[in-house]
Amino acid sequence: DQQVKQNSPSLSVQEGRISILNCDYTNSMFDYFLWYKKYPAEGPTFLISISSIKDKNEDGRFTVFLNKSAKHLSLHIVPSQPGDSAVYFCAASNYNTDKLIFGTGTRLQVFP
Amino acid sequence: ETGVTQSPTHLIKTRGQQVTLRCSSQSGHNTVSWYQQALGQGPQFIFQYYREEENGRGNFPPRFSGLQFPNYSSELNVNALELDDSALYLCASSPLTGGGEAFFGQGTRLTVV
């Protein structure tokens, strides 16, 4: 039972354009959502998060949107840069635990 | 402030053997979680330790066990290794239980042959 789904295994975007990565979840008890970026041979690096009481959180070039009714969140990267090329994981948790449920990841490639 | 460090970085073991992986949590963090990431998958939660006690466990058999020490460092032990245990094992620390982001180490790549 995949509670967090990232249906696009890969995404290719031109430098300077917007990258939109999507994530869906099934468990309505999730109340905290996170995005991690992972380079090869490194552990995941925290990028941005959002609490279920919000519908948007912004940090520089990165914005996360949460649609609770649709159980959907998305990560927008504007403008995209070649250094953003990595695997992006969506994760969800319940505030009462620190257990993170991860999606399968989306590989983003930003080309010049 | 030092980050999360894991050792060793790579390991090759034979089926049936036992393995111990180690993790030093980030300074000031008292919660450590372990994850298994198989090829092409997202990390899967194994278990979490808070103040030296197990504080939640994922869907992994009892041959996966752990410890947390008074300095909040942690070990993951796997007995009777199987080929399917080959994966990247990630340790993550966080400052408290209850929400908030976790900070990951670089992982230990375990190969079982």
Short mmCIF file of C-alpha atoms in Angstrom, two decimals, chain A:
data_model
loop_
_atom_site.label_atom_id
_atom_site.label_comp_id
_atom_site.label_asym_id
_atom_site.label_seq_id
_atom_site.Cartn_x
_atom_site.Cartn_y
_atom_site.Cartn_z
CA ASP A 1 0.00 0.00 0.00
CA GLN A 2 1.82 3.08 -1.29
CA GLN A 3 0.57 5.92 0.90
CA VAL A 4 2.71 8.54 -0.84
CA LYS A 5 2.95 8.46 -4.61
CA GLN A 6 5.11 10.27 -7.10
CA ASN A 7 3.74 9.18 -10.43
CA SER A 8 6.38 10.84 -12.61
CA PRO A 9 9.69 8.97 -12.36
CA SER A 10 11.50 11.64 -14.34
CA LEU A 11 11.21 15.24 -15.50
CA SER A 12 13.36 17.21 -17.91
CA VAL A 13 13.27 21.03 -17.87
CA GLN A 14 15.25 23.74 -19.57
CA GLU A 15 17.38 26.04 -17.44
CA GLY A 16 15.45 29.17 -16.39
CA ARG A 17 12.04 27.56 -16.78
CA ILE A 18 9.75 26.30 -14.03
CA SER A 19 10.00 22.76 -12.68
CA ILE A 20 6.83 21.30 -11.15
CA LEU A 21 7.09 18.07 -9.20
CA ASN A 22 3.91 16.40 -8.01
CA CYS A 23 3.01 14.14 -5.11
CA ASP A 24 -0.23 12.46 -4.01
CA TYR A 25 -1.04 10.86 -0.67
CA THR A 26 -3.84 8.65 0.57
CA ASN A 27 -3.68 8.90 4.37
CA SER A 28 -5.76 11.81 5.69
CA MET A 29 -3.93 11.56 9.04
CA PHE A 30 -0.78 13.03 7.51
CA ASP A 31 -0.35 16.59 8.71
CA TYR A 32 3.21 17.48 7.76
CA PHE A 33 4.78 17.22 4.33
CA LEU A 34 8.39 17.57 3.25
CA TRP A 35 10.49 17.60 0.11
CA TYR A 36 14.00 16.18 0.05
CA LYS A 37 16.62 16.37 -2.67
CA LYS A 38 19.11 13.56 -3.19
CA TYR A 39 22.32 13.55 -5.18
CA PRO A 40 24.06 10.25 -6.01
CA ALA A 41 26.20 8.87 -3.17
CA GLU A 42 24.71 11.34 -0.69
CA GLY A 43 21.89 11.16 1.82
CA PRO A 44 18.64 13.09 1.23
CA THR A 45 18.87 16.80 1.98
CA PHE A 46 15.88 18.63 3.42
CA LEU A 47 14.51 21.22 1.02
CA ILE A 48 11.20 22.64 2.21
CA SER A 49 8.18 21.60 4.26
CA ILE A 50 4.56 22.52 4.82
CA SER A 51 2.13 21.96 7.64
CA SER A 52 -1.42 20.89 6.87
CA ILE A 53 -2.73 24.17 8.29
CA LYS A 54 -1.17 26.00 5.35
CA ASP A 55 -1.68 25.74 1.61
CA LYS A 56 1.56 27.37 0.50
CA ASN A 57 5.10 27.76 1.75
CA GLU A 58 7.85 29.61 -0.06
CA ASP A 59 11.63 29.63 0.37
CA GLY A 60 13.58 31.45 -2.29
CA ARG A 61 13.20 29.65 -5.61
CA PHE A 62 11.22 26.82 -4.00
CA THR A 63 7.48 26.87 -3.29
CA VAL A 64 5.38 24.00 -2.02
CA PHE A 65 1.61 23.97 -2.53
CA LEU A 66 -0.76 21.74 -0.57
CA ASN A 67 -4.29 20.85 -1.66
CA LYS A 68 -5.76 18.89 1.24
CA SER A 69 -9.08 18.15 -0.41
CA ALA A 70 -7.29 16.54 -3.35
CA LYS A 71 -4.57 15.04 -1.12
CA HIS A 72 -2.03 16.52 -3.48
CA LEU A 73 1.10 18.61 -3.08
CA SER A 74 3.52 20.05 -5.56
CA LEU A 75 6.98 21.59 -5.51
CA HIS A 76 7.69 24.50 -7.85
CA ILE A 77 11.26 25.51 -8.65
CA VAL A 78 11.61 28.87 -10.39
CA PRO A 79 13.91 29.48 -12.14
CA SER A 80 15.36 26.01 -12.57
CA GLN A 81 19.15 25.70 -12.55
CA PRO A 82 21.44 22.86 -13.69
CA GLY A 83 22.49 22.35 -10.05
CA ASP A 84 18.89 21.41 -9.26
CA SER A 85 19.35 18.17 -11.21
CA ALA A 86 18.78 15.44 -8.62
CA VAL A 87 16.17 12.99 -7.36
CA TYR A 88 13.38 14.68 -5.41
CA PHE A 89 11.45 12.78 -2.76
CA CYS A 90 8.14 13.79 -1.29
CA ALA A 91 7.57 12.64 2.31
CA ALA A 92 4.68 12.81 4.75
CA SER A 93 4.32 12.35 8.48
CA ASN A 94 1.91 12.62 11.36
CA TYR A 95 2.86 15.23 13.97
CA ASN A 96 2.73 12.59 16.72
CA THR A 97 5.62 10.66 15.20
CA ASP A 98 8.75 11.45 13.25
CA LYS A 99 8.19 8.48 10.95
CA LEU A 100 8.48 9.72 7.38
CA ILE A 101 6.65 7.98 4.57
CA PHE A 102 8.45 8.61 1.30
CA GLY A 103 7.35 8.50 -2.31
CA THR A 104 9.46 6.71 -4.91
CA GLY A 105 11.10 9.91 -6.14
CA THR A 106 11.22 11.98 -9.32
CA ARG A 107 14.49 12.44 -11.17
CA LEU A 108 14.77 16.06 -12.32
CA GLN A 109 17.17 16.97 -15.07
CA VAL A 110 17.73 20.66 -15.84
CA PHE A 111 19.49 21.16 -19.15
CA PRO A 112 21.11 24.37 -20.49
#
